Amino acid sequence: MPWPSGSPVAEWWDEAVFYEVYVRSFADASGDGVGDLPGIRAHLPYIAELGVDALWLTPFYPSPGADHGYDVADYCDVDPAFGTLDDFDGLVADAHELGLRVIVDVVPNHTSIEHPWFREHRERYVWAEGRNGGPPNNWLAVFGGPAWTHDPASGEWYLHLFAPEQPDLDWHQADVQHEFESILRFWIERGVDGFRIDVAHGLFKDPELRDEDEPVPGSEPGSFDRRRAIDQPQLHPLYRHWRTLAGDRVLVGEVFLSDPVRVADYVRPDELQLAFNFTLLWEPWDAAALRDAIDATLGALAAVGATPTWVLENHDVPRLVTRYGSASRARAAALLLLALPGTAFLYAGQELGLEEVALPDEARQDPVFFRTGGARAGRDGCRIPIPWSPDEPGFGFTDAMPWLPVPADWGSLSVATQRDDPASMLSLYRDALRLRPRGGGLTWHESPPGTLVFERGGTVCAVNVDASALAVPQGELLLASDSANRGELPSGTAAWVRA
Ligand code: GLC
């Protein structure tokens, strides 16, 4: 594989493991049942000991919470529920002290409907006249329903690719561009090491707001490949500009496009350094599908010389143990993920093997559930607070009632229970982060159907996805997802061997 073309790793993010902290769900220091910055700060040693390189904090800005912080009412402050700017500064200082970088989430596609701009600078948003008494075009919101809401006062419609409480900004306006430059500078001056750019593919819209092509008959409602509401050519000069603003800080784009070749355009040498690659995350536990996703990604990114990235969990998708149907497979997947070339993203709780939780309807909070009339379960099930100890009902996350209920049997998954157990998921992640191969591209070894075997940086990663058995490759066994299996890897297990 051409990446990293034989050259030494150039930048800290090229081989980094990022740890995503969903701020509401990590640790509550204030005692209100909701996670906060002081809570995260108190648990930084845990994150450092895990062995990751950087922390990604989800939005903690003042927000009415229609999308749990992804509806921002003030980009340059901290929501009182999460702490203060001083708390933020303290968190960054402590993280740096521990050798952890910190990136923050910037949400430029939309604001909260309660952002003062929506009242005072209407022209910064996308407004249009209706068509035949209905919305201006056929665009659909990601969270369900039309992407337009009628404003009775003006008679016009405003655009929202997500919830109506998240009006889309009009990035064709110079003012909007200038405002975000100031916002990026504000956080750079506070010492952040980079930004995760929310909905990075969405900022500009087709200036004529033309209809999207109709979906292929028989496909899921709302599943049409958006072409005019997203992925517009103006994004590339914008990101080139942001790259110069960012200096040596990293920009990670949530470029939510299904084709890695289209994603690669965003990580050309003078644009974003990294973009999430969701291809693995969309695949089932199937060797051929996983291998195709890996090859498609490496091929597309090598063509532009960009660093590959990998992710199996985040705050928007069901937990891995549940998706793959077993903790054993999730353990094997951890060894696959952490052996791949490039940058990996972990989601807090992944290292504990937390499961997706099916919440009763009355406990649900996610707008996706409500906006689809319950047709989609929503994302609450992967946002359950972290169990730090087995003590119910707060599980060491809070002294109060946690904002989403933690299942009564999660004591066994808690940090306190797993910490000193060498066979736990937490120990596996710690070991894998310590032993993970670095440097070099990936070379596939021939292996039976249902298995994946590749070498990288002197380590062979062997994954028995669903074959009856796979022999552990020759060499010194570095790590096995199931330590009982030293000669043969049964289905749903993996091992690293020094070649
Ligand atoms: C991104 C976030 C998601 C949020 C959406 C709208 O996809 O990851 O949580 O709901 O953007 O901001």
Short mmCIF file of C-alpha atoms and ligand atoms in Angstrom, two decimals:
data_model
loop_
_atom_site.label_atom_id
_atom_site.label_comp_id
_atom_site.label_asym_id
_atom_site.label_seq_id
_atom_site.Cartn_x
_atom_site.Cartn_y
_atom_site.Cartn_z
CA MET A 1 0.00 0.00 0.00
CA PRO A 2 1.39 3.42 -0.90
CA TRP A 3 0.40 5.02 2.42
CA PRO A 4 2.52 6.25 4.13
CA SER A 5 4.76 5.80 1.10
CA GLY A 6 7.72 4.60 3.12
CA SER A 7 8.19 8.01 4.72
CA PRO A 8 8.32 8.37 8.49
CA VAL A 9 5.05 9.35 10.11
CA ALA A 10 4.97 13.09 9.72
CA GLU A 11 2.38 14.41 12.16
CA TRP A 12 1.03 13.34 15.53
CA TRP A 13 -2.43 12.56 14.13
CA ASP A 14 -1.16 10.20 11.42
CA GLU A 15 -1.06 7.25 13.82
CA ALA A 16 -3.11 8.65 16.67
CA VAL A 17 -5.98 7.03 18.48
CA PHE A 18 -8.69 9.55 19.31
CA TYR A 19 -11.11 8.92 22.15
CA GLU A 20 -14.54 10.46 21.70
CA VAL A 21 -16.12 11.73 24.89
CA TYR A 22 -19.85 12.33 24.64
CA VAL A 23 -19.87 15.09 27.22
CA ARG A 24 -23.35 14.46 28.68
CA SER A 25 -22.57 10.81 29.36
CA PHE A 26 -19.00 10.62 30.63
CA ALA A 27 -18.90 11.79 34.24
CA ASP A 28 -21.05 14.16 36.30
CA ALA A 29 -19.19 16.26 38.85
CA SER A 30 -21.97 18.77 39.58
CA GLY A 31 -24.49 16.19 40.75
CA ASP A 32 -27.32 16.95 38.31
CA GLY A 33 -27.29 13.62 36.48
CA VAL A 34 -25.66 15.08 33.36
CA GLY A 35 -21.96 14.73 32.54
CA ASP A 36 -19.82 17.89 32.54
CA LEU A 37 -16.33 19.25 31.93
CA PRO A 38 -15.15 18.97 35.56
CA GLY A 39 -16.29 15.33 35.46
CA ILE A 40 -14.18 14.70 32.37
CA ARG A 41 -11.25 16.55 33.91
CA ALA A 42 -11.38 14.31 36.97
CA HIS A 43 -11.21 11.21 34.76
CA LEU A 44 -8.39 12.33 32.47
CA PRO A 45 -5.92 9.95 34.15
CA TYR A 46 -8.19 7.06 33.16
CA ILE A 47 -8.09 8.20 29.53
CA ALA A 48 -4.33 8.68 29.60
CA GLU A 49 -3.79 5.23 31.16
CA LEU A 50 -5.94 3.67 28.48
CA GLY A 51 -3.22 4.70 26.08
CA VAL A 52 -5.02 6.92 23.58
CA ASP A 53 -3.40 10.02 22.14
CA ALA A 54 -6.19 12.55 21.90
CA LEU A 55 -9.60 13.44 23.20
CA TRP A 56 -12.51 14.62 21.07
CA LEU A 57 -15.12 16.47 23.10
CA THR A 58 -18.65 16.60 21.68
CA PRO A 59 -20.36 20.04 21.85
CA PHE A 60 -20.46 21.63 25.30
CA TYR A 61 -21.55 25.10 24.13
CA PRO A 62 -24.68 26.87 25.37
CA SER A 63 -27.56 25.04 23.75
CA PRO A 64 -31.25 24.49 24.36
CA GLY A 65 -30.47 20.82 23.76
CA ALA A 66 -32.86 20.00 20.91
CA ASP A 67 -30.09 17.76 19.54
CA HIS A 68 -28.07 17.49 22.76
CA GLY A 69 -25.60 20.21 21.99
CA TYR A 70 -25.50 19.92 18.20
CA ASP A 71 -27.83 22.92 18.27
CA VAL A 72 -25.48 25.66 19.36
CA ALA A 73 -26.74 28.99 20.73
CA ASP A 74 -23.30 30.50 21.40
CA TYR A 75 -20.14 29.11 19.82
CA CYS A 76 -17.72 30.80 22.20
CA ASP A 77 -18.87 29.75 25.65
CA VAL A 78 -19.65 26.72 27.80
CA ASP A 79 -23.20 25.73 28.69
CA PRO A 80 -23.66 26.22 32.45
CA ALA A 81 -24.84 22.59 32.62
CA PHE A 82 -21.34 21.54 31.52
CA GLY A 83 -19.25 24.10 33.41
CA THR A 84 -17.42 27.30 32.54
CA LEU A 85 -14.66 28.49 30.22
CA ASP A 86 -12.32 28.21 33.21
CA ASP A 87 -13.26 24.56 33.53
CA PHE A 88 -12.49 24.13 29.85
CA ASP A 89 -9.09 25.79 30.21
CA GLY A 90 -8.31 23.60 33.21
CA LEU A 91 -9.32 20.48 31.32
CA VAL A 92 -7.08 21.36 28.37
CA ALA A 93 -4.15 22.20 30.64
CA ASP A 94 -4.48 18.92 32.56
CA ALA A 95 -4.90 16.90 29.36
CA HIS A 96 -1.75 18.44 27.90
CA GLU A 97 0.06 17.71 31.12
CA LEU A 98 -0.90 14.05 30.70
CA GLY A 99 0.23 14.03 27.07
CA LEU A 100 -3.29 14.04 25.65
CA ARG A 101 -4.32 16.40 22.82
CA VAL A 102 -7.79 17.87 22.80
CA ILE A 103 -10.00 18.55 19.80
CA VAL A 104 -13.40 20.20 19.99
CA ASP A 105 -16.48 19.84 17.85
CA VAL A 106 -17.35 22.79 15.64
CA VAL A 107 -20.93 22.78 14.30
CA PRO A 108 -20.97 25.07 11.26
CA ASN A 109 -23.82 23.66 9.16
CA HIS A 110 -26.57 24.94 11.44
CA THR A 111 -27.11 26.85 14.65
CA SER A 112 -29.75 26.48 17.30
CA ILE A 113 -32.99 28.25 16.48
CA GLU A 114 -32.25 30.15 19.71
CA HIS A 115 -28.94 31.49 18.46
CA PRO A 116 -29.30 35.32 18.39
CA TRP A 117 -28.37 35.30 14.69
CA PHE A 118 -31.65 33.64 13.84
CA ARG A 119 -33.49 36.71 15.12
CA GLU A 120 -30.96 39.42 14.36
CA HIS A 121 -29.35 38.16 11.14
CA ARG A 122 -32.05 36.35 9.28
CA GLU A 123 -30.00 36.72 6.07
CA ARG A 124 -27.39 34.32 7.47
CA TYR A 125 -29.81 31.41 7.00
CA VAL A 126 -31.30 29.66 3.98
CA TRP A 127 -34.77 31.05 3.28
CA ALA A 128 -36.97 30.43 0.24
CA GLU A 129 -40.50 30.90 -1.06
CA GLY A 130 -42.73 27.84 -0.97
CA ARG A 131 -43.84 25.96 -4.06
CA ASN A 132 -47.51 25.19 -4.70
CA GLY A 133 -48.36 25.80 -1.08
CA GLY A 134 -45.66 23.37 0.11
CA PRO A 135 -41.92 23.52 0.80
CA PRO A 136 -39.54 25.11 -1.75
CA ASN A 137 -38.12 21.78 -2.95
CA ASN A 138 -38.10 18.05 -2.23
CA TRP A 139 -35.21 17.97 0.23
CA LEU A 140 -35.72 15.75 3.25
CA ALA A 141 -34.31 16.18 6.74
CA VAL A 142 -31.86 13.58 8.01
CA PHE A 143 -34.01 13.30 11.14
CA GLY A 144 -37.20 12.67 9.12
CA GLY A 145 -39.79 14.81 7.36
CA PRO A 146 -39.20 17.72 4.99
CA ALA A 147 -36.02 19.77 5.40
CA TRP A 148 -38.11 22.98 5.43
CA THR A 149 -40.26 24.72 8.02
CA HIS A 150 -42.73 27.47 7.23
CA ASP A 151 -42.38 30.76 9.06
CA PRO A 152 -45.86 32.25 9.31
CA ALA A 153 -44.52 35.76 10.06
CA SER A 154 -42.61 36.15 6.81
CA GLY A 155 -44.48 33.57 4.75
CA GLU A 156 -41.11 32.05 3.79
CA TRP A 157 -39.58 28.67 4.59
CA TYR A 158 -36.25 28.05 6.29
CA LEU A 159 -33.99 25.08 5.63
CA HIS A 160 -32.90 22.53 8.25
CA LEU A 161 -31.13 19.38 7.17
CA PHE A 162 -31.67 18.09 10.72
CA ALA A 163 -34.37 19.17 13.23
CA PRO A 164 -36.46 22.36 12.77
CA GLU A 165 -34.64 23.68 15.87
CA GLN A 166 -31.39 23.52 13.82
CA PRO A 167 -31.74 26.05 10.97
CA ASP A 168 -29.05 25.74 8.30
CA LEU A 169 -26.68 28.65 7.81
CA ASP A 170 -26.24 30.13 4.35
CA TRP A 171 -22.53 29.63 3.73
CA HIS A 172 -22.71 31.69 0.56
CA GLN A 173 -22.84 34.71 2.91
CA ALA A 174 -19.43 36.27 3.61
CA ASP A 175 -20.60 37.16 7.13
CA VAL A 176 -21.11 33.53 8.02
CA GLN A 177 -17.65 32.67 6.79
CA HIS A 178 -16.12 35.50 8.82
CA GLU A 179 -17.99 34.55 11.97
CA PHE A 180 -16.65 31.02 11.82
CA GLU A 181 -13.11 32.23 11.28
CA SER A 182 -13.44 34.11 14.57
CA ILE A 183 -14.91 31.04 16.25
CA LEU A 184 -12.03 28.84 15.13
CA ARG A 185 -9.54 31.48 16.30
CA PHE A 186 -11.29 31.75 19.66
CA TRP A 187 -10.74 28.04 20.41
CA ILE A 188 -7.26 27.99 18.88
CA GLU A 189 -6.29 30.76 21.27
CA ARG A 190 -7.65 28.66 24.14
CA GLY A 191 -5.19 25.94 23.22
CA VAL A 192 -7.15 23.29 21.35
CA ASP A 193 -5.21 20.88 19.15
CA GLY A 194 -7.81 20.73 16.44
CA PHE A 195 -11.45 20.50 15.46
CA ARG A 196 -13.93 17.84 14.50
CA ILE A 197 -16.13 19.47 11.87
CA ASP A 198 -19.75 18.42 12.19
CA VAL A 199 -21.59 17.72 8.90
CA ALA A 200 -18.48 18.85 7.03
CA HIS A 201 -19.99 17.87 3.67
CA GLY A 202 -23.09 19.99 4.16
CA LEU A 203 -22.23 23.63 4.61
CA PHE A 204 -22.93 25.00 1.14
CA LYS A 205 -26.16 24.24 -0.66
CA ASP A 206 -26.93 24.37 -4.36
CA PRO A 207 -27.41 28.15 -4.87
CA GLU A 208 -30.58 27.48 -6.89
CA LEU A 209 -31.93 25.01 -4.32
CA ARG A 210 -32.85 22.58 -7.07
CA ASP A 211 -34.70 19.36 -6.28
CA GLU A 212 -32.71 16.25 -5.51
CA ASP A 213 -33.20 13.41 -8.00
CA GLU A 214 -36.05 11.16 -6.99
CA PRO A 215 -35.04 8.02 -5.08
CA VAL A 216 -34.68 4.76 -6.91
CA PRO A 217 -38.08 3.00 -6.66
CA GLY A 218 -38.20 0.58 -3.76
CA SER A 219 -35.43 2.24 -1.74
CA GLU A 220 -36.03 3.43 1.80
CA PRO A 221 -37.87 6.74 2.19
CA GLY A 222 -35.40 9.57 2.49
CA SER A 223 -32.56 7.42 1.25
CA PHE A 224 -31.82 9.33 -1.94
CA ASP A 225 -28.23 10.23 -2.47
CA ARG A 226 -28.17 13.91 -1.68
CA ARG A 227 -26.25 15.83 -4.31
CA ARG A 228 -27.60 19.35 -4.12
CA ALA A 229 -28.03 19.79 -0.38
CA ILE A 230 -24.47 18.57 0.26
CA ASP A 231 -21.00 18.06 -1.25
CA GLN A 232 -20.89 21.38 -3.11
CA PRO A 233 -17.69 22.60 -4.81
CA GLN A 234 -17.43 25.72 -2.62
CA LEU A 235 -16.50 23.53 0.36
CA HIS A 236 -13.03 22.89 -0.99
CA PRO A 237 -11.76 26.48 -1.07
CA LEU A 238 -13.32 26.93 2.37
CA TYR A 239 -11.40 24.01 3.83
CA ARG A 240 -8.20 25.15 2.14
CA HIS A 241 -8.67 28.43 3.94
CA TRP A 242 -9.44 26.73 7.27
CA ARG A 243 -6.32 24.64 6.85
CA THR A 244 -4.20 27.78 6.75
CA LEU A 245 -6.05 29.16 9.78
CA ALA A 246 -5.56 25.93 11.70
CA GLY A 247 -1.78 25.95 11.33
CA ASP A 248 -0.45 22.78 12.93
CA ARG A 249 -3.80 21.81 14.44
CA VAL A 250 -5.76 18.95 13.00
CA LEU A 251 -9.07 19.27 11.15
CA VAL A 252 -11.20 16.12 11.14
CA GLY A 253 -14.21 16.29 8.88
CA GLU A 254 -17.42 14.41 9.42
CA VAL A 255 -17.69 13.98 5.68
CA PHE A 256 -20.73 11.76 5.58
CA LEU A 257 -20.56 10.47 2.01
CA SER A 258 -20.88 6.79 1.25
CA ASP A 259 -18.22 6.65 -1.47
CA PRO A 260 -14.63 6.88 -0.14
CA VAL A 261 -13.57 8.37 -3.48
CA ARG A 262 -15.84 11.35 -2.81
CA VAL A 263 -14.57 11.59 0.77
CA ALA A 264 -10.97 11.64 -0.52
CA ASP A 265 -11.59 15.00 -2.21
CA TYR A 266 -11.84 16.57 1.25
CA VAL A 267 -8.45 15.32 2.40
CA ARG A 268 -6.34 16.44 -0.52
CA PRO A 269 -2.96 17.73 0.68
CA ASP A 270 -4.09 21.32 1.26
CA GLU A 271 -7.57 20.59 2.70
CA LEU A 272 -8.59 18.71 5.87
CA GLN A 273 -5.93 16.40 7.27
CA LEU A 274 -8.47 13.73 8.28
CA ALA A 275 -12.01 12.72 7.44
CA PHE A 276 -14.01 10.04 9.19
CA ASN A 277 -14.25 6.88 7.17
CA PHE A 278 -17.50 5.17 8.07
CA THR A 279 -17.15 2.28 5.61
CA LEU A 280 -16.21 -0.31 8.27
CA LEU A 281 -18.90 0.87 10.58
CA TRP A 282 -21.59 0.23 7.97
CA GLU A 283 -20.47 -3.32 7.27
CA PRO A 284 -21.77 -6.45 8.96
CA TRP A 285 -19.40 -8.94 10.62
CA ASP A 286 -18.47 -10.45 7.28
CA ALA A 287 -14.89 -11.02 6.14
CA ALA A 288 -15.39 -10.20 2.46
CA ALA A 289 -17.39 -7.05 3.24
CA LEU A 290 -14.83 -5.85 5.78
CA ARG A 291 -11.94 -6.52 3.42
CA ASP A 292 -13.68 -4.67 0.59
CA ALA A 293 -14.28 -1.69 2.88
CA ILE A 294 -10.62 -1.65 3.93
CA ASP A 295 -9.36 -1.91 0.37
CA ALA A 296 -11.78 0.70 -0.96
CA THR A 297 -10.70 3.13 1.75
CA LEU A 298 -6.98 2.55 1.38
CA GLY A 299 -7.24 2.83 -2.40
CA ALA A 300 -9.24 6.06 -2.37
CA LEU A 301 -7.05 7.75 0.24
CA ALA A 302 -3.75 6.57 -1.21
CA ALA A 303 -4.75 8.29 -4.45
CA VAL A 304 -4.62 11.66 -2.65
CA GLY A 305 -1.87 10.76 -0.16
CA ALA A 306 -4.19 11.14 2.83
CA THR A 307 -4.05 9.32 6.16
CA PRO A 308 -6.64 6.55 6.48
CA THR A 309 -9.00 6.72 9.43
CA TRP A 310 -11.17 4.02 11.01
CA VAL A 311 -14.11 4.01 13.34
CA LEU A 312 -16.42 1.29 14.62
CA GLU A 313 -18.46 3.24 17.16
CA ASN A 314 -19.63 6.77 17.78
CA HIS A 315 -22.51 8.60 19.44
CA ASP A 316 -24.75 8.15 16.37
CA VAL A 317 -24.73 4.38 15.84
CA PRO A 318 -25.65 1.29 17.87
CA ARG A 319 -22.89 -0.16 20.05
CA LEU A 320 -20.57 -2.70 18.46
CA VAL A 321 -21.24 -5.62 20.81
CA THR A 322 -24.90 -5.42 19.85
CA ARG A 323 -24.29 -4.77 16.14
CA TYR A 324 -21.99 -7.76 15.81
CA GLY A 325 -24.06 -9.88 18.17
CA SER A 326 -21.35 -10.84 20.67
CA ALA A 327 -18.66 -9.48 22.93
CA SER A 328 -16.25 -11.98 21.41
CA ARG A 329 -16.65 -10.46 17.95
CA ALA A 330 -16.33 -6.96 19.38
CA ARG A 331 -13.03 -8.03 20.96
CA ALA A 332 -11.79 -9.42 17.67
CA ALA A 333 -12.91 -6.21 15.95
CA ALA A 334 -10.83 -4.19 18.42
CA LEU A 335 -7.70 -6.02 17.26
CA LEU A 336 -8.67 -5.49 13.62
CA LEU A 337 -9.34 -1.78 14.14
CA LEU A 338 -6.14 -1.09 16.04
CA ALA A 339 -3.92 -2.92 13.57
CA LEU A 340 -5.05 -0.95 10.51
CA PRO A 341 -2.77 1.77 9.13
CA GLY A 342 -3.57 5.35 10.09
CA THR A 343 -5.76 6.96 12.70
CA ALA A 344 -8.43 5.23 14.79
CA PHE A 345 -11.37 6.72 16.66
CA LEU A 346 -12.77 5.04 19.76
CA TYR A 347 -16.01 6.04 21.43
CA ALA A 348 -16.06 6.16 25.23
CA GLY A 349 -17.55 2.93 26.52
CA GLN A 350 -16.36 0.92 23.52
CA GLU A 351 -13.39 -0.13 25.65
CA LEU A 352 -15.85 -1.48 28.25
CA GLY A 353 -17.88 -3.43 25.73
CA LEU A 354 -21.03 -1.47 26.51
CA GLU A 355 -24.11 -2.76 24.74
CA GLU A 356 -26.80 -0.88 22.88
CA VAL A 357 -29.68 -0.29 25.30
CA ALA A 358 -33.31 -0.56 24.22
CA LEU A 359 -34.87 2.20 26.29
CA PRO A 360 -38.56 2.39 27.13
CA ASP A 361 -40.22 5.11 25.04
CA GLU A 362 -40.75 7.35 28.07
CA ALA A 363 -36.98 7.48 28.70
CA ARG A 364 -36.05 8.41 25.14
CA GLN A 365 -34.57 11.80 24.38
CA ASP A 366 -33.24 11.72 20.84
CA PRO A 367 -35.07 13.90 18.28
CA VAL A 368 -34.61 11.12 15.73
CA PHE A 369 -37.09 8.97 17.66
CA PHE A 370 -39.66 11.76 17.96
CA ARG A 371 -39.30 13.18 14.45
CA THR A 372 -39.80 9.79 12.85
CA GLY A 373 -42.83 9.02 15.01
CA GLY A 374 -40.90 6.17 16.60
CA ALA A 375 -40.10 4.52 13.24
CA ARG A 376 -36.41 4.90 14.09
CA ALA A 377 -35.30 4.06 17.62
CA GLY A 378 -32.85 6.95 17.71
CA ARG A 379 -29.42 7.17 19.24
CA ASP A 380 -30.08 7.19 22.99
CA GLY A 381 -29.14 3.52 23.27
CA CYS A 382 -25.47 4.25 22.55
CA ARG A 383 -25.40 7.34 24.79
CA ILE A 384 -26.05 5.69 28.16
CA PRO A 385 -23.74 7.12 30.86
CA ILE A 386 -20.45 5.37 31.53
CA PRO A 387 -20.61 2.95 34.48
CA TRP A 388 -17.55 3.75 36.58
CA SER A 389 -18.53 1.53 39.50
CA PRO A 390 -21.21 -1.09 40.20
CA ASP A 391 -23.13 1.24 42.56
CA GLU A 392 -26.70 1.72 41.36
CA PRO A 393 -28.40 3.85 40.21
CA GLY A 394 -25.62 6.32 39.40
CA PHE A 395 -22.88 3.73 38.72
CA GLY A 396 -20.20 6.20 39.79
CA PHE A 397 -21.26 8.45 36.89
CA THR A 398 -23.42 10.62 39.11
CA ASP A 399 -24.70 10.93 42.66
CA ALA A 400 -28.10 11.80 41.23
CA MET A 401 -30.28 9.91 38.73
CA PRO A 402 -28.40 9.61 35.41
CA TRP A 403 -30.02 11.52 32.52
CA LEU A 404 -30.55 8.20 30.74
CA PRO A 405 -31.11 5.12 32.92
CA VAL A 406 -28.14 2.77 33.22
CA PRO A 407 -29.19 -0.91 33.01
CA ALA A 408 -29.17 -2.62 36.39
CA ASP A 409 -26.76 -5.33 35.20
CA TRP A 410 -24.07 -2.92 34.01
CA GLY A 411 -22.13 -3.26 37.24
CA SER A 412 -20.21 -6.11 35.61
CA LEU A 413 -19.24 -3.79 32.75
CA SER A 414 -18.09 -0.99 35.03
CA VAL A 415 -14.56 0.35 35.03
CA ALA A 416 -14.04 -0.71 38.66
CA THR A 417 -15.00 -4.30 37.84
CA GLN A 418 -12.93 -4.55 34.68
CA ARG A 419 -9.89 -2.55 35.69
CA ASP A 420 -7.88 -5.35 37.33
CA ASP A 421 -9.27 -8.28 35.37
CA PRO A 422 -6.71 -9.24 32.73
CA ALA A 423 -9.41 -10.95 30.67
CA SER A 424 -11.73 -7.93 30.54
CA MET A 425 -12.54 -5.87 27.46
CA LEU A 426 -10.89 -2.88 29.15
CA SER A 427 -7.65 -4.83 29.62
CA LEU A 428 -7.78 -5.96 25.99
CA TYR A 429 -8.05 -2.34 24.79
CA ARG A 430 -5.25 -1.24 27.12
CA ASP A 431 -3.01 -4.05 25.87
CA ALA A 432 -3.91 -3.40 22.24
CA LEU A 433 -3.23 0.32 22.55
CA ARG A 434 0.16 -0.44 24.06
CA LEU A 435 1.13 -3.13 21.54
CA ARG A 436 -0.50 -1.75 18.42
CA PRO A 437 1.66 -1.80 15.29
CA ARG A 438 2.75 1.55 13.97
CA GLY A 439 4.20 2.60 10.67
CA GLY A 440 3.96 1.00 7.29
CA GLY A 441 1.20 0.01 4.93
CA LEU A 442 -0.89 -3.12 4.97
CA THR A 443 -0.12 -6.35 3.12
CA TRP A 444 -2.78 -9.03 2.89
CA HIS A 445 -1.81 -12.65 3.46
CA GLU A 446 -3.71 -15.38 1.75
CA SER A 447 -6.22 -16.87 4.14
CA PRO A 448 -9.31 -19.09 4.04
CA PRO A 449 -12.74 -17.61 3.28
CA GLY A 450 -14.32 -16.03 6.35
CA THR A 451 -10.96 -14.84 7.68
CA LEU A 452 -8.73 -11.75 7.36
CA VAL A 453 -4.98 -11.93 7.75
CA PHE A 454 -2.65 -9.02 7.08
CA GLU A 455 0.74 -7.79 8.08
CA ARG A 456 1.67 -4.32 9.09
CA GLY A 457 4.68 -2.81 10.80
CA GLY A 458 6.08 -6.26 11.65
CA THR A 459 2.81 -7.51 13.16
CA VAL A 460 0.46 -10.04 11.62
CA CYS A 461 -3.18 -9.48 12.47
CA ALA A 462 -5.28 -12.62 12.04
CA VAL A 463 -9.04 -12.38 12.37
CA ASN A 464 -11.31 -15.37 12.19
CA VAL A 465 -14.52 -13.61 11.28
CA ASP A 466 -16.79 -16.61 10.76
CA ALA A 467 -14.74 -19.58 9.52
CA SER A 468 -14.74 -22.79 11.54
CA ALA A 469 -11.12 -22.28 12.60
CA LEU A 470 -7.99 -20.37 11.64
CA ALA A 471 -4.47 -21.37 12.63
CA VAL A 472 -2.63 -18.69 14.60
CA PRO A 473 0.16 -17.50 12.27
CA GLN A 474 3.76 -18.49 13.07
CA GLY A 475 5.65 -16.15 15.34
CA GLU A 476 5.52 -14.69 18.81
CA LEU A 477 1.96 -14.25 20.02
CA LEU A 478 1.58 -10.62 21.07
CA LEU A 479 -2.08 -10.49 21.93
CA ALA A 480 -5.15 -12.65 21.48
CA SER A 481 -8.74 -11.47 21.74
CA ASP A 482 -9.49 -14.70 23.60
CA SER A 483 -6.45 -15.82 25.54
CA ALA A 484 -7.66 -19.43 25.81
CA ASN A 485 -6.99 -19.99 22.11
CA ARG A 486 -3.29 -20.02 21.46
CA GLY A 487 -2.99 -22.42 18.51
CA GLU A 488 -6.32 -22.09 16.73
CA LEU A 489 -8.56 -19.09 16.44
CA PRO A 490 -12.22 -20.07 16.64
CA SER A 491 -14.86 -18.04 14.81
CA GLY A 492 -15.15 -14.50 16.16
CA THR A 493 -11.63 -14.21 17.57
CA ALA A 494 -8.39 -12.54 16.53
CA ALA A 495 -4.71 -12.42 17.39
CA TRP A 496 -1.59 -10.34 16.79
CA VAL A 497 1.65 -12.14 16.14
CA ARG A 498 5.11 -10.68 15.69
CA ALA A 499 6.12 -11.75 12.20
C1 GLC B 1 -23.63 14.91 13.25
C2 GLC B 1 -23.55 14.50 14.70
C3 GLC B 1 -24.92 14.13 15.16
C4 GLC B 1 -25.81 15.35 15.03
C5 GLC B 1 -25.80 15.87 13.60
C6 GLC B 1 -26.41 17.24 13.50
O1 GLC B 1 -23.99 13.87 12.42
O2 GLC B 1 -22.62 13.45 14.84
O3 GLC B 1 -24.93 13.67 16.48
O4 GLC B 1 -27.12 15.02 15.39
O5 GLC B 1 -24.49 15.98 13.11
O6 GLC B 1 -25.57 18.19 14.06
#
